[in-house]
XYZ file of C-alpha atoms in Angstrom:
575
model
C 132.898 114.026 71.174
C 135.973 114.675 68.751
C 137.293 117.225 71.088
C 137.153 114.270 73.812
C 138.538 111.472 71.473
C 141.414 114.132 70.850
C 142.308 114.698 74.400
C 141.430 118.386 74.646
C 138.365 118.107 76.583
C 137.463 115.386 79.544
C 134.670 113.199 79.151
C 131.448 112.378 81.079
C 132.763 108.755 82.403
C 135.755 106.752 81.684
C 136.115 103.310 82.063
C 140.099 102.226 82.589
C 141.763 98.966 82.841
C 139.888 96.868 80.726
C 139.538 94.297 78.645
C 137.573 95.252 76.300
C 135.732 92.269 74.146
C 135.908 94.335 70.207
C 132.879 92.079 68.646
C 134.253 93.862 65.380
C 136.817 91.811 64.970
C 136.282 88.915 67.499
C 139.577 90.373 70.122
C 139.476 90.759 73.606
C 142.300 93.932 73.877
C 144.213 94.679 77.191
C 144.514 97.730 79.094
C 141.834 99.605 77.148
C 139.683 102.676 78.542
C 136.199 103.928 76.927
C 135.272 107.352 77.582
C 131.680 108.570 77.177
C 129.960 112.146 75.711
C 126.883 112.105 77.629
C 124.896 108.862 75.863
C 127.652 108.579 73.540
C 131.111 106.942 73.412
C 134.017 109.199 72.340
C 137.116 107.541 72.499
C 137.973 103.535 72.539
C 141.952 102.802 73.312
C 144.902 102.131 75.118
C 145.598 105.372 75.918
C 143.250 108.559 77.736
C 145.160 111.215 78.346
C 143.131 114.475 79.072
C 140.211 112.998 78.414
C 139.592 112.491 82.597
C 138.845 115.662 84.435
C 138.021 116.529 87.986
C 134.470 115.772 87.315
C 134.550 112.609 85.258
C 133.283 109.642 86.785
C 135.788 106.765 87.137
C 136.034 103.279 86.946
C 138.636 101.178 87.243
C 138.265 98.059 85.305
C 141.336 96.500 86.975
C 141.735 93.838 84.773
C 137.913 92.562 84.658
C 136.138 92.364 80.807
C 134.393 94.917 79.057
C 131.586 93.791 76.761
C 128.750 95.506 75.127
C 125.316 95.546 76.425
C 123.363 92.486 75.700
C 120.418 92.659 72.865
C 117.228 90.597 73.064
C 116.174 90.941 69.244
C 112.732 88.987 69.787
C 110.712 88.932 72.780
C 106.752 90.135 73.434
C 107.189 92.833 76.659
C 102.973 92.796 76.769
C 102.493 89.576 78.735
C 101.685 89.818 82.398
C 104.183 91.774 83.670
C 104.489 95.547 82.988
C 107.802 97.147 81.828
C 109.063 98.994 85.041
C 108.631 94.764 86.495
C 110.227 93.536 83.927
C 113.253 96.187 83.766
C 114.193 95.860 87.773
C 115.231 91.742 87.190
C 115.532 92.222 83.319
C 118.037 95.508 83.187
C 120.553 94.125 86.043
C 122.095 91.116 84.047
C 123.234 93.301 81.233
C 120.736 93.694 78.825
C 120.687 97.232 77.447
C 118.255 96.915 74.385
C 115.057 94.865 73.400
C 113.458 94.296 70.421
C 109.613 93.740 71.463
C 106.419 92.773 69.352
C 103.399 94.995 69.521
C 100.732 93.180 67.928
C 98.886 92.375 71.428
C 98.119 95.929 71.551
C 97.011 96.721 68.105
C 94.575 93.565 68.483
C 92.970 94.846 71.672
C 93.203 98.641 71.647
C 94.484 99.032 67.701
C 96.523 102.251 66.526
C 95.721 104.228 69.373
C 96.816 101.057 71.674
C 100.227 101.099 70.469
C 100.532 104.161 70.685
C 100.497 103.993 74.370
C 102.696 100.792 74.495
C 105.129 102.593 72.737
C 105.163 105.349 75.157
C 105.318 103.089 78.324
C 108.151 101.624 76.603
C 109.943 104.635 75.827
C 112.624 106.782 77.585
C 113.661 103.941 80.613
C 116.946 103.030 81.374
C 117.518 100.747 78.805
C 116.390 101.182 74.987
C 113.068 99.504 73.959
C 112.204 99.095 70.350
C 109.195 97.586 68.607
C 108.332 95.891 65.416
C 104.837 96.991 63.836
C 101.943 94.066 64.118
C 101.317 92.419 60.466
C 98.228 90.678 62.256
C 98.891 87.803 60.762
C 96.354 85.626 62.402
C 93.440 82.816 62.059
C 89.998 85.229 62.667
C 89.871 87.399 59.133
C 89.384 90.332 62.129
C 93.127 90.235 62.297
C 94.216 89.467 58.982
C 96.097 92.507 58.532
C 97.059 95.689 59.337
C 95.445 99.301 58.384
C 98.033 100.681 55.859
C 97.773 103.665 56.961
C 98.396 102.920 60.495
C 101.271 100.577 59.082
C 102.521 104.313 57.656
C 102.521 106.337 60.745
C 104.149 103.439 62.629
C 107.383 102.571 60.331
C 107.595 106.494 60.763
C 108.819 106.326 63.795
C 112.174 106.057 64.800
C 111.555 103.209 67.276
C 109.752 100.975 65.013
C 112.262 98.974 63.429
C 110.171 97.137 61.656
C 107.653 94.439 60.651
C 106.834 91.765 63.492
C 107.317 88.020 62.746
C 104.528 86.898 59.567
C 103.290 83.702 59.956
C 104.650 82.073 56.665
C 101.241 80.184 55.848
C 98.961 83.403 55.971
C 101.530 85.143 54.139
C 101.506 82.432 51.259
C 97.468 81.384 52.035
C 96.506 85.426 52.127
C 99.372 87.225 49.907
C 96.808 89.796 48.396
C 96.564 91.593 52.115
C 100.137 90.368 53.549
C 102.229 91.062 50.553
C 101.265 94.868 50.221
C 101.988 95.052 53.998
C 105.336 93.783 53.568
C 106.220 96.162 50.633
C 105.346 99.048 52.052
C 107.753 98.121 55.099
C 110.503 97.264 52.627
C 110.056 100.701 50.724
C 110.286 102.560 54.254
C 113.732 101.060 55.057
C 112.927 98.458 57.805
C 113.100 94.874 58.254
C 110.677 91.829 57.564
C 110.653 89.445 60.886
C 109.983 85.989 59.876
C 108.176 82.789 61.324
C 108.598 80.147 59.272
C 108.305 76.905 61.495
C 106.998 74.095 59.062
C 107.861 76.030 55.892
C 110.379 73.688 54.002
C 111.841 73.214 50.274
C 109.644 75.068 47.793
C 107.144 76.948 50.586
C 110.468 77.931 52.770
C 111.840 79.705 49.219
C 108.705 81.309 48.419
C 108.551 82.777 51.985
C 112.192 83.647 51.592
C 111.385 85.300 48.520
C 108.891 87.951 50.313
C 111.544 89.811 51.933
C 111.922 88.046 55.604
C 115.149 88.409 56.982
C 114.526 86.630 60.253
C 113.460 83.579 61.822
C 112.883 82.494 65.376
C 111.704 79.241 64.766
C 114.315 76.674 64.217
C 114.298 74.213 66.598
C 117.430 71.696 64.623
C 121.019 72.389 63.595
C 119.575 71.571 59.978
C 116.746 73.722 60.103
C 119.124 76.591 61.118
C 121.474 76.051 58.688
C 118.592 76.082 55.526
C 117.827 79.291 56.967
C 121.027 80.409 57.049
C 121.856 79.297 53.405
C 118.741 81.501 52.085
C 120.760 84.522 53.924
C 117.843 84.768 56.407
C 119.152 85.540 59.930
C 118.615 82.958 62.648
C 117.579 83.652 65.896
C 117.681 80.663 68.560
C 115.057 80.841 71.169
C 116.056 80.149 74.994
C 112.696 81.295 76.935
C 109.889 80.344 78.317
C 108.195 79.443 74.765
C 110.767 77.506 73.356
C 114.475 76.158 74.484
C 116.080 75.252 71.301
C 119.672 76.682 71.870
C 121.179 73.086 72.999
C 119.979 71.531 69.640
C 120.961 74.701 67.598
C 124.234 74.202 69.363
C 125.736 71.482 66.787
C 125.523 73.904 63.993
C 128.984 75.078 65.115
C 130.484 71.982 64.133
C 129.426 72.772 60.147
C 132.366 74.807 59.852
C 130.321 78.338 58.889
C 130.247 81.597 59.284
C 127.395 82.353 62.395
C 127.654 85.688 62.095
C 123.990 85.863 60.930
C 123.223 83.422 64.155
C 121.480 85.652 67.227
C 120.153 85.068 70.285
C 117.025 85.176 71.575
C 114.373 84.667 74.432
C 111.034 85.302 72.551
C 109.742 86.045 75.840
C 110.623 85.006 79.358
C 108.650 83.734 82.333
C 108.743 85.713 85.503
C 109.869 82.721 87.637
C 112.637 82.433 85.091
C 113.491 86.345 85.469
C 113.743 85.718 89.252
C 115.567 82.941 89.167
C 118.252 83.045 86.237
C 118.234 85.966 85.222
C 117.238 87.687 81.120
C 119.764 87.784 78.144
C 122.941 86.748 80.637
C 121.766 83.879 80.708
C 121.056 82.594 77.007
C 124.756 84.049 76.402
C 125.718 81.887 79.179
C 124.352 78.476 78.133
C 125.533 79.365 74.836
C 129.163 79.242 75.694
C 128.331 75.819 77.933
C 126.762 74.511 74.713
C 130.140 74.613 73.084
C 129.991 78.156 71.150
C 133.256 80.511 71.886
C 132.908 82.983 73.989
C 133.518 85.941 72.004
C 131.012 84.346 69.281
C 128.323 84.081 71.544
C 128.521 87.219 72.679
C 128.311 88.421 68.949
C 125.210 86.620 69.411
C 123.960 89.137 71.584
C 125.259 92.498 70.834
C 126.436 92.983 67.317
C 124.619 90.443 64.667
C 121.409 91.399 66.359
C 121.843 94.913 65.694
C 123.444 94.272 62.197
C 119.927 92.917 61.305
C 118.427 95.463 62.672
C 120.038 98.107 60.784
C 120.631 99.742 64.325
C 124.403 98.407 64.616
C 125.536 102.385 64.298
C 123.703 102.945 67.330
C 124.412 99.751 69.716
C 126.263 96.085 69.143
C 129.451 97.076 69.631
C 131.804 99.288 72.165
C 133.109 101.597 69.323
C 133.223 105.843 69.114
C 129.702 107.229 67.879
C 127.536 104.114 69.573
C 125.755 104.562 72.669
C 127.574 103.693 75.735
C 126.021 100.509 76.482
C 128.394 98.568 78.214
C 128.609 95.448 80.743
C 131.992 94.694 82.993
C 131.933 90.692 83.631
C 134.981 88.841 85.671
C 136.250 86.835 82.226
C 135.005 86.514 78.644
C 133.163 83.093 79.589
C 131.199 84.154 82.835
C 128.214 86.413 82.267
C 127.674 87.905 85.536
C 127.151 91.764 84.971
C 129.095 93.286 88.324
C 128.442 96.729 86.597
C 125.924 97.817 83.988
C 126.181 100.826 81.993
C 123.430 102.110 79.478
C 123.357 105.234 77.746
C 126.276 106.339 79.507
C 125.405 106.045 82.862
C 125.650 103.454 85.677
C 122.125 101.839 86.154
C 123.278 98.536 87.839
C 125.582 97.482 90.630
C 126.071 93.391 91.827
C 122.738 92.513 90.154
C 120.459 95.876 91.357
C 119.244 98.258 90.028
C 120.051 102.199 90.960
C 118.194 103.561 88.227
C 114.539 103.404 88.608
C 112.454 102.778 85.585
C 109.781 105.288 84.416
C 106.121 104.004 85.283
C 103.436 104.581 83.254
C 99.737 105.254 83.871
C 97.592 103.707 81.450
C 94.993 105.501 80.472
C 90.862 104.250 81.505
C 90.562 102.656 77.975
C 93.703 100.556 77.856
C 91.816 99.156 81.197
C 88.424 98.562 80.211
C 89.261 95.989 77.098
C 87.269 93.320 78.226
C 83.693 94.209 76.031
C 81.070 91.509 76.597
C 77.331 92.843 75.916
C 76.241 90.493 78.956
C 76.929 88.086 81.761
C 77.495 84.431 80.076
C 75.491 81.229 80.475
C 75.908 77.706 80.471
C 73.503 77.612 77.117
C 76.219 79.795 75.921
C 78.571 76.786 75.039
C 76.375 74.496 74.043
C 77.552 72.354 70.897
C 74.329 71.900 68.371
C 74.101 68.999 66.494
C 70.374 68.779 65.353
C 67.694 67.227 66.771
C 66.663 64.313 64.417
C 70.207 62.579 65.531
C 71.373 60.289 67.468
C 75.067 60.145 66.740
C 77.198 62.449 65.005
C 81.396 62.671 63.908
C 82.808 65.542 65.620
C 85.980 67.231 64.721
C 87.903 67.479 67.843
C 91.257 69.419 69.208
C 93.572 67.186 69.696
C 97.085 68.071 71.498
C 99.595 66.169 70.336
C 101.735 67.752 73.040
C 101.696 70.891 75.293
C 101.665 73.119 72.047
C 100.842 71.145 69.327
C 97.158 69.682 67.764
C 95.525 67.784 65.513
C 92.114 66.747 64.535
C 90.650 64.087 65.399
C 87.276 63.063 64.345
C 85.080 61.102 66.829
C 81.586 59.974 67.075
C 79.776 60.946 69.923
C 76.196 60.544 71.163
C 73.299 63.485 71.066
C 71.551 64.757 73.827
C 68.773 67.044 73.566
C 70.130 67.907 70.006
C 73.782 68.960 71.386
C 77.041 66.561 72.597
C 78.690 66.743 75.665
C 82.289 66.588 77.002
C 82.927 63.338 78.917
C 86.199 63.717 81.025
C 86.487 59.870 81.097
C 87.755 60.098 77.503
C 89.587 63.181 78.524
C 87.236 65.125 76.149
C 86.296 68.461 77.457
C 84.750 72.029 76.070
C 86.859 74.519 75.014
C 85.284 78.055 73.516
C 86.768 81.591 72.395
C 84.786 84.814 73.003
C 85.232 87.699 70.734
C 85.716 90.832 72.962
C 86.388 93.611 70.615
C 85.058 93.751 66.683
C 81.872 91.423 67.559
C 82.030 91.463 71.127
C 80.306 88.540 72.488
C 80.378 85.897 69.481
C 81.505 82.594 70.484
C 82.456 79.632 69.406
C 82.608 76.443 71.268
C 84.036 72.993 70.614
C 85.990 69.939 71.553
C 89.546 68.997 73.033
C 91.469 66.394 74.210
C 94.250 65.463 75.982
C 94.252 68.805 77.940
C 93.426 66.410 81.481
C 91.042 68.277 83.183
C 88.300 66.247 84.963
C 86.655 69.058 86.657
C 86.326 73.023 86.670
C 86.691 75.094 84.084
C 89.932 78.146 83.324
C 89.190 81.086 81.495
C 91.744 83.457 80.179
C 92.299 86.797 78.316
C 95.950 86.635 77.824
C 95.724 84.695 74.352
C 98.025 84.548 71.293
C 97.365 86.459 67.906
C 93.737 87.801 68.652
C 91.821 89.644 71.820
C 89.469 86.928 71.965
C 88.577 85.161 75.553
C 89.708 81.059 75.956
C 87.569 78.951 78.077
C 88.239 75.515 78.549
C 86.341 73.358 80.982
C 84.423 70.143 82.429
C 80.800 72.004 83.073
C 79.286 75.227 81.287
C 77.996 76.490 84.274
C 81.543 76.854 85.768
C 83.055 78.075 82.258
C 80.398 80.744 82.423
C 81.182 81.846 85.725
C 85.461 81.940 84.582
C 84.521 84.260 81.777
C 81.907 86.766 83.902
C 85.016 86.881 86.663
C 87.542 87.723 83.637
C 84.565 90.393 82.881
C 84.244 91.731 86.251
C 88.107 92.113 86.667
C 88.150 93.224 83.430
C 91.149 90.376 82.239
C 92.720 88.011 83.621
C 92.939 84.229 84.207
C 90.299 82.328 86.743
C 90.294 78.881 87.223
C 87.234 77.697 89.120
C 85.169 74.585 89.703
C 81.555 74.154 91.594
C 80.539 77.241 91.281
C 83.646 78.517 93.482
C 87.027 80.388 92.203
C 89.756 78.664 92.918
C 92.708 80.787 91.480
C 92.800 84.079 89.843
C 95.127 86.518 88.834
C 94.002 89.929 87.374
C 95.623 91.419 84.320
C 93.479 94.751 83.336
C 96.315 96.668 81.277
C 94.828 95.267 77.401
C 93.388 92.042 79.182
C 97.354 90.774 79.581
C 99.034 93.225 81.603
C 99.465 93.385 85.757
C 100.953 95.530 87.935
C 102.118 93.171 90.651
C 106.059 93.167 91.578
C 107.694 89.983 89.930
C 107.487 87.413 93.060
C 103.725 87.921 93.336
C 103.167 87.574 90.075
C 105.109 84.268 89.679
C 103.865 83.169 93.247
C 100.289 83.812 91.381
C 101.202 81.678 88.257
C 102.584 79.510 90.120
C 99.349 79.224 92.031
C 97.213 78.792 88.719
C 99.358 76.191 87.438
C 99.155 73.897 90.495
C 95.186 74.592 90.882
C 95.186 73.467 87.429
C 97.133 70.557 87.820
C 95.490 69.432 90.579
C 92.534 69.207 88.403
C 93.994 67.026 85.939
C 96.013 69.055 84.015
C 99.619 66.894 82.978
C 101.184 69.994 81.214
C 104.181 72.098 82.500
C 102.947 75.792 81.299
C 99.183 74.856 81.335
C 98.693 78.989 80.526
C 100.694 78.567 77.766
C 98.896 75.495 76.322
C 95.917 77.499 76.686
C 97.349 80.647 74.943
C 98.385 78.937 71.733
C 94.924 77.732 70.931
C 94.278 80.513 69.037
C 97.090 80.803 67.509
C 98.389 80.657 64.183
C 102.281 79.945 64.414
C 102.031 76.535 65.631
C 100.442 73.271 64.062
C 97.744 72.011 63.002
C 94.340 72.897 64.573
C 93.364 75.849 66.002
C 89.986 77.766 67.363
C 88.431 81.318 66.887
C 85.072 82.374 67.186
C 84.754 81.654 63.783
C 85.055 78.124 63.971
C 88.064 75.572 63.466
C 90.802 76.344 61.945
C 92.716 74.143 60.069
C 96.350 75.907 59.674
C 97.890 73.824 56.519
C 95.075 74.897 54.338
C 93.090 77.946 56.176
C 89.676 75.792 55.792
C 87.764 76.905 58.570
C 84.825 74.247 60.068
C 82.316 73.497 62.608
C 82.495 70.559 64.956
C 79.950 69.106 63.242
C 78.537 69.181 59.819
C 75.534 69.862 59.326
């Protein structure tokens, strides 16, 4: 490369005629060239001479804007759609590096499972790092990770990390989380953070564990406490949350955002097709009022700052990889040309590099591990037979995401309650399929709509546990033996027939379709559902959090109830 940078030898590509964006020091410089060393960058300028032989590759600029490649510094890559999917709508925008969690595949398929997400992952067109699972989580299955698998993972090169804690097992559990998060620390990575809720004393106590990163803020203010404890902030724009808009005002607080990044923490497929990956956060950014150059920042150099990766990408400098994206001006995001470890791999929006598939092997396919077929009796609620009445705790959503409990008294029959759709109160049960495959637990919820049917689901949050929600047992048993029989999935039935399905047998969350059938397929399951009551948006997504421990208040595993702001874990009814 120094031989290149010094003009005595030509490089690999040159780009000429740029303006190139320097996220450095917040310029955009005229008449630039870059000039590449294989993966590398040699030479940044205003000035290439011998560095273009007769076998360089060319590319005039002529005038357009050079910026880095785009960083997504939080999303979760195992969630329906497999990589070589995601990369042929994901790569084309400009997005030469993700950041992914790992934890679904340590709670399915554990070290071994990662393993093999890591290697799907690795050597594509674009660079794919991880974060480690902390398996943070409500069932005391998942409370933490093996140390010594904890080891061998922050060994590796593309482990950057921890994945995001949830702050209240951290604080509720910190004789398994805190050794977890030392042991990262001592190996030179980074603590990902997930503090939603966490405020005043709690927030510092989190703070004082190490985290360095947050996705949760969903307010200018929250952002800015974050930012004041030196934790970095990363604003979400996906299919989870959309928070950007509000996070938006903190640029009239007159600070320094250079420890602001951001973020999609996952995005939909219909949202791939249609608007495109990282482009078009950075996008919305600068139409929410951020400069250009700053958002940009956003997306290329802060994120890799935190990452401790910024002397490998973030920034179009000699010695980084030669990640780079030509746009028509600083504040349109519309990648004409996208290069990526020094070579072309998009043109107008398509891909000419084709991503490396990966065969999974027969475990990673066979995840779903139920002892037998299920039953109606099999989500039956007890409640003794002496009674007549009892007080229930039930799920209550608040919204689409967020629940509560509610306690209401409810009539025995045959010493067990009932759902009764006319108060919009319906079953809902998780199904352990891994460490005590088969143990369920079943309870109560409402406000989720459904009158009739039942949906089951494998593609859950924080556990690999089955969801089942539904009107009649006999129909959630026949949703769970289909999810069995495909081995994952989601099914939505009702009268004994299916009325939706859509297979997923890569770790229960994985498919292989090609992006439009698999968001013609959502699609599908979220009208079916719908027209069976359902009000919600992302009805999936609803279903996913449910066992989940990032977001308030009540939660389910086949343990019981969960009840996040003290860990208590309960029955539906006491006995």
């Amino acid at each position: 490369m120094t031989q290149i940078a010094l003009g005595k030898a030509p490089g690999d590509l040159a780009v000429i005629n740029a303006r190139v964006v320097n996220v450095y020091t917040g310029e955009i410089l005229d008449d630039q060239a870059v000039v590449t060393a294989g993966p590398w960058i040699a030479y940044t300028g205003d000035r290439s001479e011998g560095m273009i032989g007769p076998d360089t590759e060319v590319i005039d600029a002529g005038g357009k804007v050079l910026i880095p490649g785009l960083i997504d510094g939080h999303t979760h890559l195992a969630g329906y759609y497999n990589v070589p999917n995601f990369l042929t709508h994901g790569a084309v925008g400009g997005t030469t590096t993700v950041i992914t969690e790992a934890f679904e595949a340590y709670a399915v398929a554990g070290y071994d499972g990662v393993l093999e997400f890591l290697e799907a992952i690795a050597r594509q067109p674009i660079k794919i790092f991880a974060t480690a699972p902390p398996m943070v989580c409500l069932s005391p299955a998942f409370l933490g990770i093996d140390p010594a698998d904890l080891d061998r993972l922050l060994a590796r090169e593309n482990v950057l990390g921890l994945g995001e804690a949830y702050w209240q097992g951290v604080l509720q559990s910190p004789e398994v989380l805190l050794p977890t998060m030392a042991r990262t620390l001592a190996a030179g990575k980074v603590l990902e953070g997930h503090s939603a809720g966490a405020k005043g004393n709690k927030l510092a106590a989190y703070a004082a564990t190490g985290v360095s990163s947050c996705h949760e803020p969903i307010t200018a203010e929250e952002a800015l406490a974050l930012l004041r404890l030196g934790i970095h902030v990363m604003a979400r724009e996906g299919n989870v949350r959309r928070d950007l808009q509000a996070i938006a005002e903190i640029r009239h607080a007159g600070i320094d955002l250079r420890r602001l990044t951001l973020v999609s923490d996952g995005v939909a497929p219909q949202d791939l097709l249609e608007g495109g990956y990282m482009e078009l956060v950075v996008q919305r950014a600068i139409g929410y009022g951020f400069d250009p150059v700053a958002a940009i920042q956003m997306t290329t150099l802060n994120v890799a700052e935190h990452f401790r990766i910024d002397h490998l990408v973030g920034g179009i400098a000699p010695g980084r990889y030669a990640d780079l994206v030509l746009i028509p001006e600083p504040d349109r995001i519309r990648a004409e040309l996208v290069i990526s470890n020094g070579r072309v791999i998009a043109r107008q929006g398509r891909l000419v590099v084709a991503p490396r598939a990966h065969a999974y092997s027969e475990r990673l396919c066979n995840t779903i591990d139920l002892p037998r077929p299920m039953t109606a009796e099999d989500f039956r609620i007890p409640a003794g037979e002496a009674r007549q009445t009892v007080s229930a705790s039930v799920i209550d959503m608040v919204t689409d995401l967020v629940t509560k409990e509610r306690v209401i008294f409810l009539p025995v029959r045959d010493g067990s309650i009932d759902c009764d759709p006319r108060q919009d109160l319906i079953k809902v049960a998780t199904i352990d399929r891994r460490h005590t495959p088969g143990k369920t637990f079943t309870a109560l919820i409402r406000g989720f709509g459904m009158r009739a049917g039942a949906v089951a689901t494998s593609a859950v949050w924080d556990s690999a546990n089955l969801t089942v929600l539904g009107v009649d047992e006999a129909d959630m048993a026949l949703a769970v033996n289909r999810i069995r029989e495909i081995q994952g999935g989601v099914v939505v039935c009702r009268e004994g027939r299916i009325l939706a399905e859509l297979a997923l047998p890569v770790l229960g969350v994985v498919c292989d379709l090609p992006m439009d059938q698999l968001a013609q397929r959502l699609a599908q399951i979220t009208r079916t559902l719908q027209e069976l009551g359902v009000p919600f948006d992302d009805p999936l997504l609803s279903i996913a959090t449910l066992t989940g421990a990032a977001i308030p208040f009540l939660r389910i595993t086949e343990k019981g109830l969960v009840h996040l702001k003290t860990g208590r874990v309960s029955g539906v009814v006491d006995q």
